[in-house]
Short mmCIF file of C-alpha atoms in Angstrom, two decimals:
data_model
loop_
_atom_site.label_atom_id
_atom_site.label_comp_id
_atom_site.label_asym_id
_atom_site.label_seq_id
_atom_site.Cartn_x
_atom_site.Cartn_y
_atom_site.Cartn_z
CA ARG A 1 45.67 -110.44 -13.13
CA THR A 2 49.33 -111.25 -13.79
CA ILE A 3 51.46 -109.87 -16.23
CA ARG A 4 54.50 -111.47 -17.81
CA ARG A 5 57.28 -109.75 -19.41
CA LYS A 6 58.22 -111.23 -22.60
CA LYS A 7 61.81 -112.96 -22.92
CA TYR A 8 63.72 -111.66 -25.86
CA THR A 9 66.52 -114.01 -27.35
CA PRO A 10 68.81 -113.37 -30.26
CA GLY A 11 67.16 -114.63 -33.56
CA CYS A 12 70.54 -115.12 -35.18
CA ALA A 13 74.10 -116.83 -34.24
CA CYS A 14 76.22 -113.81 -36.27
CA PRO A 15 79.66 -113.71 -34.95
CA GLY A 16 80.10 -111.13 -32.37
CA ASN A 17 76.47 -110.60 -31.59
CA LYS A 18 76.02 -109.96 -27.83
CA GLY A 19 72.50 -110.93 -27.49
CA ILE A 20 70.08 -108.32 -26.11
CA ILE A 21 71.94 -105.42 -23.99
CA THR A 22 70.12 -103.49 -21.51
CA ALA A 23 71.06 -99.83 -22.05
CA LEU A 24 72.47 -97.84 -19.48
CA GLY A 25 70.38 -95.76 -16.96
CA PRO A 26 70.70 -91.93 -16.38
CA ALA A 27 74.35 -90.90 -14.85
CA LYS A 28 73.83 -91.00 -10.91
CA LEU A 29 74.49 -88.29 -8.79
CA ILE A 30 75.48 -90.68 -5.95
CA PRO A 31 76.34 -94.26 -7.58
CA TYR A 32 74.37 -97.27 -6.69
CA SER A 33 71.79 -94.81 -4.63
CA ARG A 34 68.32 -95.43 -5.00
CA TYR A 35 67.62 -91.35 -4.91
CA GLY A 36 68.17 -89.16 -7.69
CA ALA A 37 69.17 -85.55 -7.74
CA SER A 38 65.74 -84.40 -7.92
CA ILE A 39 65.62 -85.74 -4.30
CA TRP A 40 68.41 -84.25 -3.33
CA ILE A 41 67.56 -80.76 -4.58
CA HIS A 42 64.26 -80.97 -2.99
CA ILE A 43 65.84 -81.56 0.41
CA LEU A 44 68.56 -78.96 -0.15
CA ILE A 45 66.39 -76.44 -1.15
CA ARG A 46 64.12 -76.53 1.73
CA LYS A 47 66.73 -77.07 4.50
CA TYR A 48 69.04 -74.88 3.35
CA ARG A 49 66.85 -72.20 1.58
CA PHE A 50 63.49 -72.26 3.29
CA GLN A 51 64.78 -73.68 7.04
CA ILE A 52 62.79 -76.32 7.19
CA PRO A 53 63.96 -79.65 9.21
CA VAL A 54 64.89 -82.43 7.40
CA ALA A 55 62.01 -84.75 9.54
CA ARG A 56 59.39 -82.43 8.25
CA ILE A 57 60.79 -82.67 4.67
CA LEU A 58 60.89 -86.56 4.88
CA LYS A 59 57.06 -86.63 6.50
CA ASN A 60 55.70 -84.47 3.64
CA LEU A 61 57.60 -86.49 0.90
CA ALA A 62 55.75 -89.88 2.81
CA LEU A 63 52.51 -88.20 2.11
CA HIS A 64 53.24 -88.37 -1.42
CA GLY A 65 54.32 -91.97 -1.45
CA LEU A 66 58.08 -91.74 -1.19
CA SER A 67 59.13 -92.83 1.89
CA ILE A 68 63.29 -92.23 3.13
CA PRO A 69 64.46 -93.14 5.79
CA PRO A 70 66.17 -90.56 8.28
CA GLY A 71 69.62 -92.32 8.21
CA SER A 72 69.63 -92.56 4.45
CA ALA A 73 68.95 -88.69 4.19
CA GLY A 74 71.55 -87.83 6.40
CA ASP A 75 73.97 -90.47 4.95
CA GLY A 76 73.31 -88.98 1.50
CA LEU A 77 73.87 -85.14 2.36
CA LYS A 78 77.47 -86.30 3.90
CA ARG A 79 78.09 -87.97 0.61
CA LEU A 80 77.17 -84.48 -0.94
CA ALA A 81 79.31 -82.67 1.03
CA PRO A 82 82.79 -82.87 -0.58
CA LEU A 83 80.71 -82.02 -4.31
CA PHE A 84 80.46 -78.27 -3.00
CA GLU A 85 83.95 -77.72 -1.63
CA PRO A 86 85.32 -76.37 -4.97
CA VAL A 87 82.46 -73.47 -5.06
CA TYR A 88 82.97 -72.46 -1.14
CA ALA A 89 86.81 -72.14 -1.80
CA ALA A 90 85.83 -70.03 -4.73
CA LEU A 91 83.45 -67.84 -3.05
CA GLU A 92 86.13 -67.27 -0.20
CA GLU A 93 88.94 -66.29 -2.89
CA ARG A 94 86.31 -63.92 -4.07
CA SER A 95 85.45 -62.73 -1.15
CA GLU A 96 89.36 -62.10 -0.40
CA GLN A 97 89.81 -59.75 -3.66
CA ALA A 98 86.71 -57.68 -2.65
CA ALA A 99 87.70 -53.52 -1.76
CA TRP A 100 85.75 -53.82 1.43
CA TRP A 101 83.25 -56.06 3.70
CA GLN A 102 80.04 -56.30 5.89
CA ALA A 103 80.66 -58.57 8.80
CA ASP A 104 78.51 -60.02 11.51
CA GLU A 105 78.18 -62.79 13.68
CA THR A 106 75.66 -64.74 15.89
CA ARG A 107 75.20 -67.87 18.09
CA TRP A 108 75.02 -71.35 16.47
CA SER A 109 74.57 -74.96 17.91
CA VAL A 110 76.72 -77.99 16.76
CA PHE A 111 75.82 -80.88 19.16
CA GLU A 112 79.22 -82.67 19.14
CA THR A 113 81.90 -82.05 21.57
CA THR A 114 85.77 -82.07 21.05
CA LYS A 115 89.00 -81.97 22.92
CA THR A 116 88.86 -78.17 22.81
CA LYS A 117 85.50 -77.45 23.06
CA SER A 118 83.02 -79.37 25.68
CA THR A 119 80.10 -77.07 24.87
CA PHE A 120 77.38 -76.62 22.37
CA ARG A 121 77.66 -73.05 21.75
CA TRP A 122 79.18 -72.23 18.27
CA TYR A 123 79.23 -69.10 16.10
CA LEU A 124 77.97 -68.45 12.62
CA TRP A 125 80.31 -65.64 10.83
CA VAL A 126 79.24 -63.85 7.43
CA PHE A 127 81.37 -62.08 5.45
CA ILE A 128 79.30 -60.05 2.87
CA SER A 129 81.14 -57.96 -0.54
CA ASP A 130 79.69 -56.86 -3.45
CA GLU A 131 80.01 -60.11 -5.31
CA SER A 132 79.87 -62.90 -2.80
CA VAL A 133 78.62 -64.13 0.70
CA VAL A 134 80.67 -66.03 2.86
CA HIS A 135 79.59 -67.89 5.88
CA VAL A 136 81.64 -69.43 8.53
CA ILE A 137 80.86 -71.75 11.60
CA ASP A 138 83.69 -71.87 14.33
CA PRO A 139 83.82 -72.58 17.75
CA THR A 140 84.94 -69.62 18.91
CA ARG A 141 84.02 -65.79 18.37
CA SER A 142 87.77 -64.26 18.39
CA ALA A 143 89.48 -62.14 15.88
CA ARG A 144 91.26 -65.45 14.85
CA VAL A 145 88.10 -66.47 12.61
CA ILE A 146 88.33 -62.92 10.93
CA GLU A 147 92.39 -63.28 10.27
CA GLU A 148 91.66 -66.87 9.12
CA HIS A 149 89.09 -65.49 5.98
CA LEU A 150 90.85 -62.07 5.69
CA GLY A 151 94.52 -62.75 6.53
CA CYS A 152 95.86 -62.46 2.94
CA VAL A 153 94.32 -59.19 2.49
CA VAL A 154 96.36 -56.11 2.52
CA GLY A 155 93.84 -53.52 2.94
CA GLY A 156 90.25 -52.85 2.52
CA ILE A 157 87.20 -51.07 4.42
CA LEU A 158 85.40 -53.48 7.16
CA LEU A 159 82.38 -52.49 8.08
CA VAL A 160 80.83 -53.87 11.47
CA ASP A 161 79.42 -52.98 14.88
CA ARG A 162 81.65 -52.39 17.86
CA TYR A 163 82.42 -55.72 18.60
CA SER A 164 86.26 -56.23 20.07
CA ALA A 165 87.03 -58.81 17.98
CA TYR A 166 86.96 -56.51 14.74
CA LYS A 167 89.15 -53.72 16.38
CA SER A 168 91.57 -56.30 17.73
CA TYR A 169 92.10 -57.41 14.02
CA ALA A 170 92.48 -53.90 12.63
CA LYS A 171 95.15 -53.39 15.30
CA LYS A 172 97.16 -56.06 13.70
CA HIS A 173 96.30 -55.21 10.22
CA GLU A 174 97.25 -51.30 9.13
CA GLY A 175 95.57 -51.58 6.14
CA ILE A 176 92.22 -52.09 7.30
CA ILE A 177 89.83 -49.15 7.92
CA LEU A 178 86.95 -50.04 10.31
CA ALA A 179 83.50 -48.57 9.75
CA PHE A 180 81.18 -48.44 12.15
CA CYS A 181 77.29 -48.71 12.05
CA TRP A 182 75.10 -45.42 12.64
CA SER A 183 72.06 -47.81 13.56
CA HIS A 184 74.42 -49.18 16.75
CA ALA A 185 75.10 -45.68 17.59
CA ARG A 186 71.66 -44.31 16.86
CA ARG A 187 70.50 -47.32 19.29
CA ASP A 188 72.44 -45.70 22.08
CA PHE A 189 70.62 -42.40 22.25
CA ARG A 190 67.29 -44.20 21.68
CA GLU A 191 67.88 -46.72 24.87
CA ALA A 192 69.11 -43.79 27.36
CA GLY A 193 66.02 -41.78 26.36
CA LEU A 194 63.60 -44.83 26.94
CA LYS A 195 65.07 -45.73 30.34
CA TYR A 196 65.76 -42.20 31.68
CA GLU A 197 62.95 -39.74 31.64
CA GLN A 198 65.17 -36.91 32.16
CA VAL A 199 66.94 -37.19 28.93
CA ARG A 200 64.34 -38.36 26.35
CA GLU A 201 64.22 -35.12 24.74
CA TRP A 202 67.95 -34.72 24.27
CA ALA A 203 67.91 -38.34 23.04
CA HIS A 204 65.30 -37.53 20.57
CA GLU A 205 66.87 -34.57 19.28
CA TRP A 206 70.25 -36.89 18.40
CA GLU A 207 67.81 -39.21 17.05
CA GLU A 208 66.22 -36.58 14.45
CA ARG A 209 69.83 -35.64 13.59
CA ILE A 210 71.08 -39.24 12.78
CA ASN A 211 67.90 -39.49 10.85
CA ALA A 212 68.81 -36.68 9.13
CA LEU A 213 72.29 -37.66 8.07
CA PHE A 214 70.70 -40.77 6.71
CA HIS A 215 68.35 -38.79 4.81
CA LEU A 216 71.14 -36.53 3.41
CA ASN A 217 73.28 -39.52 2.41
CA THR A 218 70.86 -41.43 0.75
CA LEU A 219 70.20 -38.48 -1.37
CA ARG A 220 74.00 -37.89 -2.47
CA VAL A 221 74.41 -41.61 -3.34
CA GLN A 222 71.51 -41.09 -6.05
CA TYR A 223 73.69 -39.10 -8.08
CA ALA A 224 76.53 -40.06 -10.21
CA GLU A 225 80.22 -39.42 -8.21
CA GLY A 226 81.61 -36.06 -9.60
CA SER A 227 78.47 -34.56 -10.83
CA ALA A 228 77.14 -31.28 -9.65
CA ALA A 229 74.40 -32.73 -7.94
CA PHE A 230 76.53 -35.35 -6.12
CA THR A 231 78.91 -32.29 -5.14
CA ARG A 232 76.10 -30.46 -4.13
CA GLU A 233 74.49 -32.84 -1.66
CA ASP A 234 78.10 -34.20 -0.66
CA ILE A 235 78.69 -30.53 0.75
CA ARG A 236 75.45 -30.59 2.70
CA VAL A 237 76.83 -34.13 4.10
CA ARG A 238 79.81 -32.76 5.30
CA GLU A 239 78.22 -29.68 6.78
CA ALA A 240 75.70 -32.36 8.79
CA VAL A 241 78.63 -33.95 9.96
CA ALA A 242 80.81 -31.16 11.26
CA ASP A 243 77.53 -29.85 12.68
CA MET A 244 77.31 -32.85 14.82
CA LYS A 245 80.77 -33.20 15.68
CA ARG A 246 81.03 -29.52 17.30
CA ILE A 247 77.55 -30.13 19.02
CA PHE A 248 78.52 -33.11 20.83
CA GLY A 249 81.90 -31.37 21.56
CA GLU A 250 80.13 -28.85 23.22
CA GLN A 251 78.10 -30.88 25.10
CA ARG A 252 80.51 -33.45 26.35
CA LYS A 253 82.25 -29.97 27.82
CA GLN A 254 79.09 -29.41 30.45
CA PRO A 255 79.87 -30.01 33.89
CA ARG A 256 76.00 -31.35 34.61
CA LEU A 257 75.63 -34.23 32.36
CA HIS A 258 73.66 -37.21 33.26
CA HIS A 259 75.70 -40.23 33.43
CA SER A 260 73.69 -42.09 30.40
CA GLN A 261 74.34 -38.97 28.38
CA ARG A 262 78.20 -39.01 29.21
CA SER A 263 78.20 -42.65 28.31
CA VAL A 264 76.37 -42.06 25.10
CA LEU A 265 78.73 -39.38 23.68
CA LYS A 266 81.59 -41.12 25.06
CA SER A 267 81.03 -43.89 22.69
CA LEU A 268 80.34 -41.56 19.90
CA ASP A 269 83.35 -39.87 20.50
CA ILE A 270 85.76 -43.06 20.42
CA HIS A 271 84.13 -44.38 17.30
CA TRP A 272 83.65 -41.21 15.47
CA GLU A 273 86.55 -41.99 12.87
CA GLY A 274 84.97 -44.99 11.96
CA LEU A 275 81.38 -43.54 12.07
CA THR A 276 82.31 -40.98 9.37
CA VAL A 277 84.50 -43.47 6.99
CA PHE A 278 81.15 -43.45 4.57
CA VAL A 279 81.66 -39.38 4.13
CA ASP A 280 84.92 -39.87 1.79
CA HIS A 281 83.59 -43.25 0.61
CA PRO A 282 80.02 -42.66 -0.52
CA GLU A 283 80.26 -46.76 -1.71
CA ILE A 284 80.22 -47.64 1.72
CA PRO A 285 76.66 -47.78 3.67
CA MET A 286 76.21 -45.98 7.03
CA ASP A 287 74.84 -49.22 8.99
CA ASN A 288 75.53 -52.69 8.87
CA ASN A 289 72.27 -53.86 8.60
CA GLY A 290 72.45 -55.64 5.31
CA SER A 291 74.84 -58.55 7.06
CA GLU A 292 72.26 -58.65 9.67
CA ARG A 293 69.46 -59.25 7.27
CA THR A 294 71.57 -62.01 5.56
CA LEU A 295 71.88 -63.82 9.11
CA ARG A 296 68.05 -63.43 9.57
CA ASN A 297 67.59 -66.45 7.46
CA PRO A 298 69.98 -69.00 9.72
CA VAL A 299 68.51 -67.56 12.62
CA VAL A 300 65.10 -68.67 11.48
CA GLY A 301 66.53 -72.17 10.92
CA ARG A 302 68.57 -72.10 14.12
CA LYS A 303 64.75 -71.65 15.57
CA ASN A 304 63.34 -74.67 13.60
CA TYR A 305 65.70 -77.23 13.70
CA TYR A 306 68.14 -75.93 16.81
CA GLY A 307 71.34 -75.90 14.72
CA SER A 308 73.85 -78.93 13.53
CA GLY A 309 73.92 -82.38 14.77
CA ALA A 310 78.02 -82.95 13.97
CA ILE A 311 80.94 -81.04 13.11
CA TRP A 312 80.70 -81.94 9.63
CA SER A 313 76.89 -80.81 9.38
CA ALA A 314 77.97 -77.10 10.48
CA ARG A 315 80.74 -77.33 7.80
CA PHE A 316 78.21 -78.27 5.20
CA THR A 317 75.55 -75.70 6.82
CA ALA A 318 78.05 -72.70 6.19
CA VAL A 319 78.62 -73.99 2.71
CA MET A 320 75.05 -74.27 1.44
CA PHE A 321 74.06 -70.76 3.41
CA SER A 322 77.25 -69.35 1.27
CA ILE A 323 76.02 -70.72 -1.90
CA PHE A 324 72.69 -69.84 -1.62
CA GLU A 325 73.11 -66.15 -0.25
CA THR A 326 75.46 -65.65 -3.06
CA LEU A 327 73.22 -66.76 -5.97
CA GLN A 328 70.23 -64.69 -4.41
CA LEU A 329 72.78 -61.76 -4.39
CA TRP A 330 73.48 -62.49 -8.48
CA GLU A 331 69.60 -63.11 -8.84
CA ILE A 332 70.25 -66.61 -10.08
CA ASN A 333 67.51 -69.30 -9.63
CA GLN A 334 69.22 -71.48 -6.89
CA LEU A 335 66.97 -74.68 -8.11
CA GLU A 336 68.49 -74.22 -11.63
CA TRP A 337 71.82 -73.95 -10.60
CA LEU A 338 71.79 -76.80 -8.51
CA SER A 339 70.21 -78.93 -11.73
CA ASP A 340 72.69 -78.07 -13.88
CA TYR A 341 75.57 -78.49 -10.65
CA PHE A 342 74.61 -81.65 -9.97
CA ARG A 343 74.34 -82.81 -13.78
CA ALA A 344 77.75 -82.00 -14.19
CA CYS A 345 78.83 -84.23 -11.02
CA ALA A 346 76.69 -87.01 -12.23
CA LEU A 347 78.67 -86.87 -15.48
CA THR A 348 82.00 -87.09 -13.62
CA GLY A 349 80.98 -90.30 -11.42
CA GLY A 350 79.55 -88.12 -8.25
CA LYS A 351 82.49 -86.23 -8.18
CA PRO A 352 83.00 -82.47 -8.48
CA PRO A 353 83.54 -81.34 -11.98
CA ALA A 354 86.87 -80.53 -13.47
CA ASP A 355 86.39 -77.09 -14.18
CA ILE A 356 84.04 -75.15 -11.67
CA THR A 357 84.34 -71.94 -13.52
CA VAL A 358 81.37 -72.25 -15.95
CA HIS A 359 79.12 -72.81 -12.65
CA LEU A 360 80.50 -69.73 -10.75
CA PRO A 361 77.86 -67.03 -10.10
CA TRP A 362 79.86 -64.24 -11.54
CA ASN A 363 80.71 -66.45 -14.81
CA ILE A 364 76.85 -67.48 -15.47
CA LYS A 365 75.18 -63.81 -15.25
CA GLU A 366 76.78 -60.64 -15.34
CA ARG A 367 75.44 -57.61 -12.88
CA LYS A 368 72.50 -56.14 -13.20
CA GLU A 369 73.03 -52.82 -14.82
CA LYS A 370 71.51 -49.50 -12.88
CA THR A 371 68.71 -48.37 -14.79
CA TRP A 372 66.67 -44.89 -14.93
CA LYS A 373 63.18 -44.22 -16.64
CA TYR A 374 62.54 -41.11 -18.49
CA CYS A 375 59.48 -40.21 -20.91
CA GLY A 376 58.41 -43.61 -20.86
CA ARG A 377 61.92 -45.57 -21.83
CA VAL A 378 64.08 -47.12 -19.56
CA PHE A 379 67.86 -46.11 -19.99
CA SER A 380 70.58 -48.21 -19.20
CA GLU A 381 73.75 -46.99 -17.44
CA SER A 382 75.79 -47.78 -20.44
CA GLU A 383 73.19 -45.59 -22.60
CA VAL A 384 73.91 -42.79 -20.04
CA THR A 385 77.45 -43.32 -21.04
CA CYS A 386 76.78 -42.94 -24.45
CA ILE A 387 75.03 -39.79 -24.31
CA ARG A 388 77.68 -38.54 -22.33
CA SER A 389 80.38 -39.48 -24.99
CA ILE A 390 78.02 -37.53 -27.32
CA ILE A 391 78.47 -34.20 -25.54
CA ASP A 392 81.93 -34.58 -24.61
CA GLU A 393 83.01 -35.14 -28.48
CA ASP A 394 81.94 -31.95 -29.87
CA SER A 395 81.28 -28.84 -27.77
CA SER A 396 79.96 -26.93 -30.32
CA ARG A 397 76.74 -29.13 -30.40
CA ASN A 398 73.89 -27.61 -29.42
CA ARG A 399 70.76 -29.21 -27.63
CA THR A 400 69.04 -30.36 -30.49
CA ALA A 401 71.90 -31.79 -32.47
CA ILE A 402 72.48 -33.79 -29.34
CA SER A 403 69.22 -35.03 -29.24
CA ARG A 404 68.90 -36.13 -32.84
CA ILE A 405 72.50 -37.93 -32.60
CA ALA A 406 71.51 -39.62 -29.36
CA CYS A 407 68.20 -41.13 -30.75
CA GLU A 408 69.90 -42.20 -33.81
CA GLN A 409 72.65 -44.27 -31.81
CA LEU A 410 70.13 -45.48 -29.14
CA GLN A 411 67.43 -46.20 -31.96
CA TRP A 412 64.75 -44.19 -30.48
CA TYR A 413 62.16 -43.66 -33.18
CA LYS A 414 58.76 -42.83 -33.86
CA PRO A 415 56.60 -45.39 -35.91
CA ASP A 416 56.90 -43.36 -39.22
CA GLY A 417 60.41 -43.97 -38.78
CA THR A 418 61.57 -40.28 -37.52
CA VAL A 419 63.79 -39.75 -34.51
CA LYS A 420 61.98 -38.65 -31.24
CA TRP A 421 64.25 -35.59 -30.80
CA GLN A 422 61.61 -33.81 -28.93
CA SER A 423 61.25 -36.22 -26.42
CA MET A 424 65.18 -36.97 -25.97
CA ARG A 425 65.30 -33.65 -25.50
CA GLN A 426 63.25 -33.42 -22.52
CA VAL A 427 64.87 -36.50 -21.19
CA LEU A 428 68.49 -34.88 -21.26
CA VAL A 429 67.06 -31.85 -19.46
CA LYS A 430 65.86 -34.24 -16.78
CA MET A 431 68.98 -36.01 -16.69
CA GLU A 432 70.91 -33.08 -16.10
CA ALA A 433 68.94 -32.24 -13.38
CA ASP A 434 69.48 -35.72 -11.72
CA GLY A 435 73.05 -35.13 -11.88
CA HIS A 436 73.95 -37.77 -14.57
CA ILE A 437 74.79 -35.21 -17.64
CA THR A 438 76.34 -32.00 -18.05
CA LEU A 439 74.32 -30.35 -21.21
CA PRO A 440 75.88 -27.29 -23.22
CA PRO A 441 74.53 -23.80 -22.14
CA LEU A 442 71.24 -22.99 -23.56
CA LEU A 443 71.31 -20.61 -26.51
CA ARG A 444 68.78 -18.22 -27.04
CA ALA A 445 67.94 -16.42 -30.31
CA HIS A 446 67.67 -12.46 -30.19
CA SER A 447 64.34 -11.89 -31.31
CA THR A 448 63.10 -8.32 -32.25
CA GLN A 449 60.38 -7.20 -29.45
CA MET A 450 56.86 -7.10 -31.39
CA LYS A 451 54.98 -4.15 -30.87
CA PRO A 452 51.64 -4.27 -28.82
CA ILE A 453 48.52 -4.32 -30.78
CA GLU A 454 46.68 -1.18 -30.55
CA HIS A 455 43.22 -1.34 -28.79
CA THR A 456 40.07 -0.15 -30.65
CA GLU A 457 36.53 0.22 -29.75
CA ARG A 458 34.74 -3.20 -29.42
CA THR A 459 32.45 -3.45 -32.69
CA ALA A 460 28.98 -4.57 -33.10
CA MET A 461 28.32 -8.04 -34.89
CA GLY A 462 28.65 -7.75 -38.49
CA GLU A 463 30.46 -4.44 -38.33
CA GLU A 464 33.50 -4.35 -40.54
CA ILE A 465 36.86 -4.12 -38.10
CA LEU A 466 39.29 -1.70 -39.50
CA LEU A 467 42.71 -2.45 -38.88
#
């Protein structure tokens, strides 16, 4: 059966009539390309988020009836790379504005040689701050990479392992404070205990001390800084750190130390200042496991597709890793973000939009507030701040009055329309116990003591009771 489309011709000869006009198609991400934005989103998500090789992605698409030549896929990704450069530059700028960072690095293969690099071994770096994640792929593992990324930073805290490049960078910048990882210090004791049986018990004792320090700091950071509960736990952390310093100082003076003990304690002493940065800066974690977890996903990609085939591909890989990890940090759907961004690029003729601020993660979504659950109701950080202001604005209020006002301002009512002040009073007591607020002292009324009822003889059933 052959179906022939009818040819339409204009039915009049009016002046200015252009005849039948074909409507324009939707704006294309890549001009004159056969493939739309949805195909490239499919490839980008699977390659740089789920670490699936492009060859495997194309084979899967072929099973669904879409055959894309590998050369077309590679050329398309190369043409998409400039679209993400403004976003990557914004991530770098945001990272430089942070007060502290986590950093780490791992090897990455780039199968293209240059005049200054004859091997395929490159390095993938990561710099994590509160609001951005930036990956850098560079031929070297030197302090130059840190210098290029944080060169204009005046001061801050850099949480790292004990690699010498970070120490070299900190020596050149007086405002940079190095915070070292306690997990690496704990690993030293563990490896010594596993290797030498004669120091196994000693190493286990140090592991337990470090574990206890982690636990105490976890308890401390649960409370609001400045609260009574935070102060209590802060004292316990400082006492544990001081006790640990005293113990390793005494052990280093012992004449008959095993060489593994001497080496581990010497390393602990050398890095002690950086290991204890978290004491005065509770916002700094005790370890840099966050940066190592961030590198875990690229390491899976390195295992699956070995690395990057060209220098431009390595750059594009670092850009996409940075964007996807930052979106994950802000809990933004990567697929939806790519769809919106590609739509904006298509409307500008396949170029980056003039204003990318609306596409930056920190402008799309505000950071999720910390919440606490009491008596079946979730209280946000702003609501806890509201309760604090109610307590502070009038010191003469008792707890019942504070509970009633808090219910009215937070709109916590019963089904009959009355405020749930009794439940709120229980919430306030629990908040004070957790260190979030400080309530006025509990005032007790002076009640007259009732005289005990005099005991009488037991009466029989039906007999009159005499009072």
